[in-house]
Coordinates of C-alpha atoms in Angstrom, one line a residue:
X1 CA 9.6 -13.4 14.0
X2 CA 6.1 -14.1 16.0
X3 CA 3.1 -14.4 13.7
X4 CA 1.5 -11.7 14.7
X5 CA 4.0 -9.7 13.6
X6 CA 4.6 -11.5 10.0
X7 CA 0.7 -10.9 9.4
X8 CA 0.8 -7.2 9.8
X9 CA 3.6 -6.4 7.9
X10 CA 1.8 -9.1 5.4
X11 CA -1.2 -7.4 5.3
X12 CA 0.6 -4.0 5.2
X13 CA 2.3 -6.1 2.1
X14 CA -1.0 -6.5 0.2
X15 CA -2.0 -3.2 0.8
X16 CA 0.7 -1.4 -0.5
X17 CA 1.1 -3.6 -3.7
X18 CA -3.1 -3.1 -3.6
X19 CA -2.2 1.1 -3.8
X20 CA 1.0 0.6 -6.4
X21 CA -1.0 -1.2 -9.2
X22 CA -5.0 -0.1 -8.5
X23 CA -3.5 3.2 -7.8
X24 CA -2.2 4.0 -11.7
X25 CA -6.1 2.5 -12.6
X26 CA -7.5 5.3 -10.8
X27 CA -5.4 7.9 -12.5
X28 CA -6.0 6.6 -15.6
X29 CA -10.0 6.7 -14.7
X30 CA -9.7 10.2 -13.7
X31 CA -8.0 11.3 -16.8
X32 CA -10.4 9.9 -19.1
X33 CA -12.9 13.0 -19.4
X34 CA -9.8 15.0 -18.8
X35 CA -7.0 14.1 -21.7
X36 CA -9.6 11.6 -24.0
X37 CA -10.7 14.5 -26.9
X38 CA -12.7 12.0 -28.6
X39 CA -14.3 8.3 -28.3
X40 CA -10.9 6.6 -29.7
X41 CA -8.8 8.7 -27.1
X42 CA -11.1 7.1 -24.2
X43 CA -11.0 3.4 -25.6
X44 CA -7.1 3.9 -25.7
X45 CA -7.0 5.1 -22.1
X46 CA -9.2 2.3 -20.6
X47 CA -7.4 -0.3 -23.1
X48 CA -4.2 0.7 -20.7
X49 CA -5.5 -1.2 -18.0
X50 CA -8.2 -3.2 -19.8
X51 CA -5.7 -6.8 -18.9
X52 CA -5.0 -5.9 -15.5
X53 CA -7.7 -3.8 -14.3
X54 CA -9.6 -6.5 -12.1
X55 CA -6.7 -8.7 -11.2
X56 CA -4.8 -5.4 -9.5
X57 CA -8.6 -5.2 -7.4
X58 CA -7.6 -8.5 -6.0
X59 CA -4.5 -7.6 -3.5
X60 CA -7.6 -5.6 -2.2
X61 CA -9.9 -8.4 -1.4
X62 CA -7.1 -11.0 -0.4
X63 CA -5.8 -8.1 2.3
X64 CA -9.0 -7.9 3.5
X65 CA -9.5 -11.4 4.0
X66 CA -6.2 -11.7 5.9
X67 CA -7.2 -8.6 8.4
X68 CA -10.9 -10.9 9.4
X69 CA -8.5 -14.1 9.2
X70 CA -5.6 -12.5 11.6
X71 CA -7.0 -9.5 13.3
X72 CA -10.4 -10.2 13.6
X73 CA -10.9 -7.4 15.8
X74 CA -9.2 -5.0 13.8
X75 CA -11.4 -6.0 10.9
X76 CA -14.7 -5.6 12.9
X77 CA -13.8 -2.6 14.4
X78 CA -12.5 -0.5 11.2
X79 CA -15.6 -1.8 9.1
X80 CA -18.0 -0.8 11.4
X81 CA -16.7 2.2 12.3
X82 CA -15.8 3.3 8.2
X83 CA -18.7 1.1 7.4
X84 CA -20.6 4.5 5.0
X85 CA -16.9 4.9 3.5
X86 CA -16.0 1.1 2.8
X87 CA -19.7 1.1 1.3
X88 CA -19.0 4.2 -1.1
X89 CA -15.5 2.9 -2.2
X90 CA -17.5 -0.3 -3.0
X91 CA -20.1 1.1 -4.7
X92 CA -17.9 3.2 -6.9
X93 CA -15.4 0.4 -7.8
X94 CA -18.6 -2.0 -9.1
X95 CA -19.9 1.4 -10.7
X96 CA -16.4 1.4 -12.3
X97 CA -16.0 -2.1 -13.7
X98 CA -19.4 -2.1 -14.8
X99 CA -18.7 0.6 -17.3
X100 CA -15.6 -0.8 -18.4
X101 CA -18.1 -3.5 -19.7
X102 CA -21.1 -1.8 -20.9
X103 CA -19.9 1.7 -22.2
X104 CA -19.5 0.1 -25.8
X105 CA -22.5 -1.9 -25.6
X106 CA -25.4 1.0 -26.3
X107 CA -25.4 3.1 -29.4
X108 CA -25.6 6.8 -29.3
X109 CA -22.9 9.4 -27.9
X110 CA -25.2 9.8 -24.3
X111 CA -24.7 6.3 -23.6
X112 CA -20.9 6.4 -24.2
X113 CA -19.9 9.7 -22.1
X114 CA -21.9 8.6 -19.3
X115 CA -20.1 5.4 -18.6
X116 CA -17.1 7.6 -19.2
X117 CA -18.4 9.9 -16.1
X118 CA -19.0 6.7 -14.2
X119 CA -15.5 5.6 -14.9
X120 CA -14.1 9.0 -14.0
X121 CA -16.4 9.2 -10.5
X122 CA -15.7 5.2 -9.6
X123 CA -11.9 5.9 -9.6
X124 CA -11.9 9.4 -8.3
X125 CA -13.9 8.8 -5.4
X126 CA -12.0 5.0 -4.2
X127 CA -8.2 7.4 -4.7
X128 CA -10.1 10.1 -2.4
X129 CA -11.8 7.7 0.4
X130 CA -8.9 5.2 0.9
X131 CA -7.0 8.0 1.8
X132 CA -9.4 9.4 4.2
X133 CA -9.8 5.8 5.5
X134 CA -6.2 4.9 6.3
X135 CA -5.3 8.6 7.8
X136 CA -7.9 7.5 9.9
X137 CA -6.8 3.9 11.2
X138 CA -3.3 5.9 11.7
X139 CA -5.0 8.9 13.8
X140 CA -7.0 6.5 15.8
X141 CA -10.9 6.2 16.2
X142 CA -13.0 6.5 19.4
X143 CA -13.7 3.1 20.5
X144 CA -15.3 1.6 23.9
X145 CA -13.4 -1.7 24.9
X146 CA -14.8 -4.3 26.9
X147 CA -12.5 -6.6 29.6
X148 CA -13.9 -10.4 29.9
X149 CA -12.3 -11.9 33.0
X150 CA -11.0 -16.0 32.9
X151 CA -9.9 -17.3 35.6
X152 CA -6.7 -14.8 37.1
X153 CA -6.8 -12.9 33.8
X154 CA -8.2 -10.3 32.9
X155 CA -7.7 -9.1 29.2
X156 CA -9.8 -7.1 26.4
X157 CA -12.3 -9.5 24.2
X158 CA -13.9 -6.6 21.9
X159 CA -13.8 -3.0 20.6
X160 CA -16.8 -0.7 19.6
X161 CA -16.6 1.9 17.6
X162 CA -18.1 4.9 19.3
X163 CA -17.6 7.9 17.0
X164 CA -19.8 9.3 14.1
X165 CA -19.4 10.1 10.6
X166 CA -18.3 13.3 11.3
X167 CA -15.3 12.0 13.3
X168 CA -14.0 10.5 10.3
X169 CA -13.4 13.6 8.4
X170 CA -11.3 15.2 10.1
X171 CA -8.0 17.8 8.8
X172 CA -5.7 15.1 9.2
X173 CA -7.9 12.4 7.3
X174 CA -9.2 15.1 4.6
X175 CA -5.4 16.0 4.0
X176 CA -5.0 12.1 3.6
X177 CA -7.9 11.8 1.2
X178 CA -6.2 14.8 -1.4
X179 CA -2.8 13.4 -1.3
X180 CA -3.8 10.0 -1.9
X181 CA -6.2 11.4 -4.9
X182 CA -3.5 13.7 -6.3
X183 CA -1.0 10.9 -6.2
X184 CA -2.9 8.3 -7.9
X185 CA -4.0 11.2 -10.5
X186 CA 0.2 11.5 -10.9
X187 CA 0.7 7.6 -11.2
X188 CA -2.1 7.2 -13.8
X189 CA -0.7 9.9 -15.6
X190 CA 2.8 8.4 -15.5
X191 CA 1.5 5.2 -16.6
X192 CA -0.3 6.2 -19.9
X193 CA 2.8 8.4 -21.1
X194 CA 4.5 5.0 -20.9
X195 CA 1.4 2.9 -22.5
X196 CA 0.7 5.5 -25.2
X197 CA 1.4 7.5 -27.9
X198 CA 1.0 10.3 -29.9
X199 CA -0.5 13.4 -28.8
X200 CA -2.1 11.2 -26.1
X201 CA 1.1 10.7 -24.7
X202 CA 1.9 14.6 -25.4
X203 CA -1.0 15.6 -23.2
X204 CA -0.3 13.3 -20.6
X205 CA 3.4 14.5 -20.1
X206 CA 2.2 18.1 -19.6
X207 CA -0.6 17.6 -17.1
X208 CA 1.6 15.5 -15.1
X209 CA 4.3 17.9 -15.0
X210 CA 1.8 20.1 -13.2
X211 CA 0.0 17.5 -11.3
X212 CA 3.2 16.8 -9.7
X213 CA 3.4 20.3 -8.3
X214 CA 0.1 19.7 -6.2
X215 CA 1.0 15.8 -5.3
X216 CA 4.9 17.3 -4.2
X217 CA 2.8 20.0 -1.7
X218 CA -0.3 17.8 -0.2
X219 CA 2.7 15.2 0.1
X220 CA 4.9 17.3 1.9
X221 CA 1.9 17.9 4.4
X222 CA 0.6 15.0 4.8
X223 CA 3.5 12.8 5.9
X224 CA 5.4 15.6 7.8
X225 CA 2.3 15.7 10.1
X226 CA 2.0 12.1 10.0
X227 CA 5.8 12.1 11.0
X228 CA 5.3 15.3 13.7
X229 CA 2.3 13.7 15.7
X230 CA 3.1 9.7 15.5
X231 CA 6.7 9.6 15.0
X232 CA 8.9 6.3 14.1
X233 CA 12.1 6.4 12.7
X234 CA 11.3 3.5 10.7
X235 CA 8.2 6.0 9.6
X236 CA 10.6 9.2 9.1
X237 CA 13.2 7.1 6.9
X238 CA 10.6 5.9 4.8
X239 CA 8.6 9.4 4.4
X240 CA 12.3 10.9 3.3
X241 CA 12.5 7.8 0.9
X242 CA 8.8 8.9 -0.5
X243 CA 10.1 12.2 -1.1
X244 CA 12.9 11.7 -2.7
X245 CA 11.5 8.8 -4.8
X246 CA 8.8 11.5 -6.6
X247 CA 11.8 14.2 -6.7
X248 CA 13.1 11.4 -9.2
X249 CA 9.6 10.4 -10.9
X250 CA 9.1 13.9 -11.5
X251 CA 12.7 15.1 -13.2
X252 CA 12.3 11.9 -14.8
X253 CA 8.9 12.6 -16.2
X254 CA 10.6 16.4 -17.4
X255 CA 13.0 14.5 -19.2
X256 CA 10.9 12.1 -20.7
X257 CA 12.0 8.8 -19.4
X258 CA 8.6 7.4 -19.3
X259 CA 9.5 3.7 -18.0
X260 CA 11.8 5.7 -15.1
X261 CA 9.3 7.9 -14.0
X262 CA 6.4 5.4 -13.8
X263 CA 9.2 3.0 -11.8
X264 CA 10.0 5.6 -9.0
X265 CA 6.2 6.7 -9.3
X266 CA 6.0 3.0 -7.9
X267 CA 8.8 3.2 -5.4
X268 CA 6.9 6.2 -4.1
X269 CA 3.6 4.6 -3.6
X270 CA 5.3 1.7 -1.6
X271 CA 7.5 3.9 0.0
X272 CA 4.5 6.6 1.6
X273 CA 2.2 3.5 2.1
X274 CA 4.8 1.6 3.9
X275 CA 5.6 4.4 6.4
X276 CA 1.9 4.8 7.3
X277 CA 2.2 1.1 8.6
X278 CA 4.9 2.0 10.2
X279 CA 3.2 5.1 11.8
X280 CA 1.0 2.6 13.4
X281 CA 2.9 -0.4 14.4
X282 CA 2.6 -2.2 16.5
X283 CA -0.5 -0.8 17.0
X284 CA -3.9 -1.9 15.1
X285 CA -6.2 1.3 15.9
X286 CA -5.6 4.0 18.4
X287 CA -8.1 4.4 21.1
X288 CA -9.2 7.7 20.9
X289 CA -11.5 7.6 23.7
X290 CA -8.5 7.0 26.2
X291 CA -8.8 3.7 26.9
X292 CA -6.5 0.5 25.9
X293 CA -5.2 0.9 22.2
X294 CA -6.4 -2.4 19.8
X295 CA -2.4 -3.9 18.4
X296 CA -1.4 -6.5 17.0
X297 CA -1.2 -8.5 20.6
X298 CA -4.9 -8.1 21.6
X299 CA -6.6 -8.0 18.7
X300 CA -4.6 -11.0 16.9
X301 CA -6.7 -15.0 15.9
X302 CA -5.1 -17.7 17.6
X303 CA -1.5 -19.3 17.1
X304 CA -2.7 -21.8 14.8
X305 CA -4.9 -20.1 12.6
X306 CA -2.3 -17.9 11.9
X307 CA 0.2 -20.7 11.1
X308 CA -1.9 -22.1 8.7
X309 CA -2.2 -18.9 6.9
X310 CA 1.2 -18.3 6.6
X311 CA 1.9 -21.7 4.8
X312 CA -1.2 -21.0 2.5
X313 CA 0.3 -17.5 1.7
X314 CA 3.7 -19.1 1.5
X315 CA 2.6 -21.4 -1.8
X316 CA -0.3 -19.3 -3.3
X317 CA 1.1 -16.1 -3.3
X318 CA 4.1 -16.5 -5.2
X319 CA 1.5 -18.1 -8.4
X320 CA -0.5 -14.7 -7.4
X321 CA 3.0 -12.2 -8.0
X322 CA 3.9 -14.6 -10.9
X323 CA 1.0 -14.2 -13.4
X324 CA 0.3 -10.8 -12.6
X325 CA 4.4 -10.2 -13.7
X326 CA 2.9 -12.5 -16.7
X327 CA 0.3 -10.1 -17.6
X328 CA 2.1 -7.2 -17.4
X329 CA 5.2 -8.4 -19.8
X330 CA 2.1 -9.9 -22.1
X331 CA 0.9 -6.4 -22.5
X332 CA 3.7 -4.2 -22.2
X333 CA 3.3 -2.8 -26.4
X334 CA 2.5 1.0 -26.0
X335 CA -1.0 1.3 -27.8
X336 CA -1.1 3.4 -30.9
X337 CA -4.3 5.4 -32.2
X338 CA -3.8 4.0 -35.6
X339 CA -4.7 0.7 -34.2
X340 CA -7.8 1.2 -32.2
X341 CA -9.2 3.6 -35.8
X342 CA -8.9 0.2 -37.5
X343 CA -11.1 -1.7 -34.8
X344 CA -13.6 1.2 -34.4
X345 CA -16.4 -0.9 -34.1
X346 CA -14.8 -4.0 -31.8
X347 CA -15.7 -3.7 -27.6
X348 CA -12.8 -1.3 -26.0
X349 CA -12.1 -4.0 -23.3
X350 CA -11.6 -6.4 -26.1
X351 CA -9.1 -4.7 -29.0
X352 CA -6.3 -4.6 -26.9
X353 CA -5.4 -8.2 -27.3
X354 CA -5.5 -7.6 -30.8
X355 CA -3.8 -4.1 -30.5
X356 CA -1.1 -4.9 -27.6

């Protein structure tokens, strides 16, 4: 296989284990205000993902690293052009972590819920926008290349994006953003009927029963127009996958078999994610503008930068897959409400290790 092949499905690698794991924070973020009654409710839900919050944000930055290492172009092109977006997904994930940190720090109920909103509106917004975003590299973006002549070739040295805001949210990508946003609401849900228990649990099981209903209709939409107007059959195989793979979550979820559901909640995730890559290859970005399309062949770094990245990928990345497997089997006790109304007064990042 050529490298510049290995890096986009690597990168299309990162992402997708980037939307499996971050994706069940942000539904448990959004269910906070929704399902948390009371203070202890809320410390349960954010102790959930208290261990493994951060280190699932970090498939994120290491796939954006490999996109400026192996397609600089591609990097350059979709960050300046989704530059306001990438901003407000940033903004709202440090919003986010910040009040994981500081929402048990002040005194006073006002203090509490408003890091609670903060959590709710710095994972509700990321599950909307990266949706948005990556309907968006799928569909294509106006861009204005530029040919740079050497000798007796002739070949394209850089891409501009040309479009405004307003390009950006289009049907297609709005559709994006819901699904995305309605299936990460799904997978957080899925995640603390397997973490928790109680009526906790109770209220999660019912709210995802329904929550399903709107994630099995944007879904439906979303990748059967992805399918309709850039068809693969790579792309099609994998959209039927994601579509059965939720049918299963969701029967699963009806007859409370908390650890299957969350499992083909996962398998869906990779499944959708994977066939927008595929909807794309071997393309980078569409030119919308009708000129020469940025892929993987003009838009890729040189042979040997990209061999030297596959050999560091090859030995760190394995450490990477092994401790966060690690973390997960380290806190894979359901948390009970008894336990955090003993620790009422310890920092809600904090009691898990002594509760889990």
């Amino acid at each position: 296989m050529e490298l510049e092949i290995l890096f986009f499905w690597i990168i299309a690698f990162m992402f997708i284990g980037y939307f499996v794991l971050d994706g069940f924070d942000f539904g448990v973020g959004i269910a906070l205000p929704i399902i948390g009654r009371d203070d202890t409710d809320r410390r349960i839900l954010i102790n959930t993902i208290g261990p493994i919050w951060d280190l699932n944000e970090t498939w994120v930055i290491v796939g954006g690293a490999l996109m400026f290492a192996a397609f600089p172009e591609w990097y350059a092109t979709v960050f300046s052009g989704a530059y306001l977006v990438l901003l407000i997904i940033l903004l709202a994930l440090i919003a986010r972590g910040v009040s994981f940190e500081y929402r048990h720090q002040g005194k006073g109920v006002r203090w509490t819920r408003s890091f609670d909103w903060m959590i709710f509106f710095g994972s509700a917004i990321p599950a909307l926008l990266w949706g948005a975003a990556f309907a968006n590299i799928v569909r294509g973006m106006p861009m204005e290349s530029h040919t740079q002549t050497v000798g007796d070739l002739t070949f394209v040295s850089e891409f501009n994006y040309t479009g405004s805001l307003l390009d950006l949210l289009n049907p297609y990508a709005l559709l994006g953003g819901l699904t995305t946003l309605a299936l990460f609401f799904y997978h957080g849900l899925t995640f603390i009927s397997r973490k928790t228990d109680g009526d906790l649990r109770e209220r999660a099981h019912k709210l995802a029963i329904w929550v399903g209903v709107a994630v099995a209709v944007l879904a439906l939409a979303f990748l059967g127009w992805t399918v309709a107007a850039y068809f693969s059959l790579v792309g099609l195989v994998l959209s039927a996958v994601a579509v059965v793979a939720f049918l299963a979550s969701w029967v699963a979820h009806l007859r409370r078999r908390d650890g299957v559901a969350f499992a083909f909640g996962c398998a869906t995730v990779i499944a959708a994610v994977w066939s927008l890559f595929a909807a794309l290859y071997p393309a980078l970005m569409r030119n919308l503008s009708g000129g020469e399309d940025l892929t993987i062949w003009n838009g890729a770094a040189s042979e040997t930068t990209l061999t030297i990245m596959a050999w560091a990928f090859l030995v760190i990345m394995p450490l990477v897959i092994g401790y966060q497997a690690w973390s997960f089997w380290t806190f894979r006790k359901r948390l009970r409400r008894e336990d955090f109304e003993s620790h009422a007064d310890a920092p809600a990042i904090a009691e898990v290790r002594s509760a889990g």
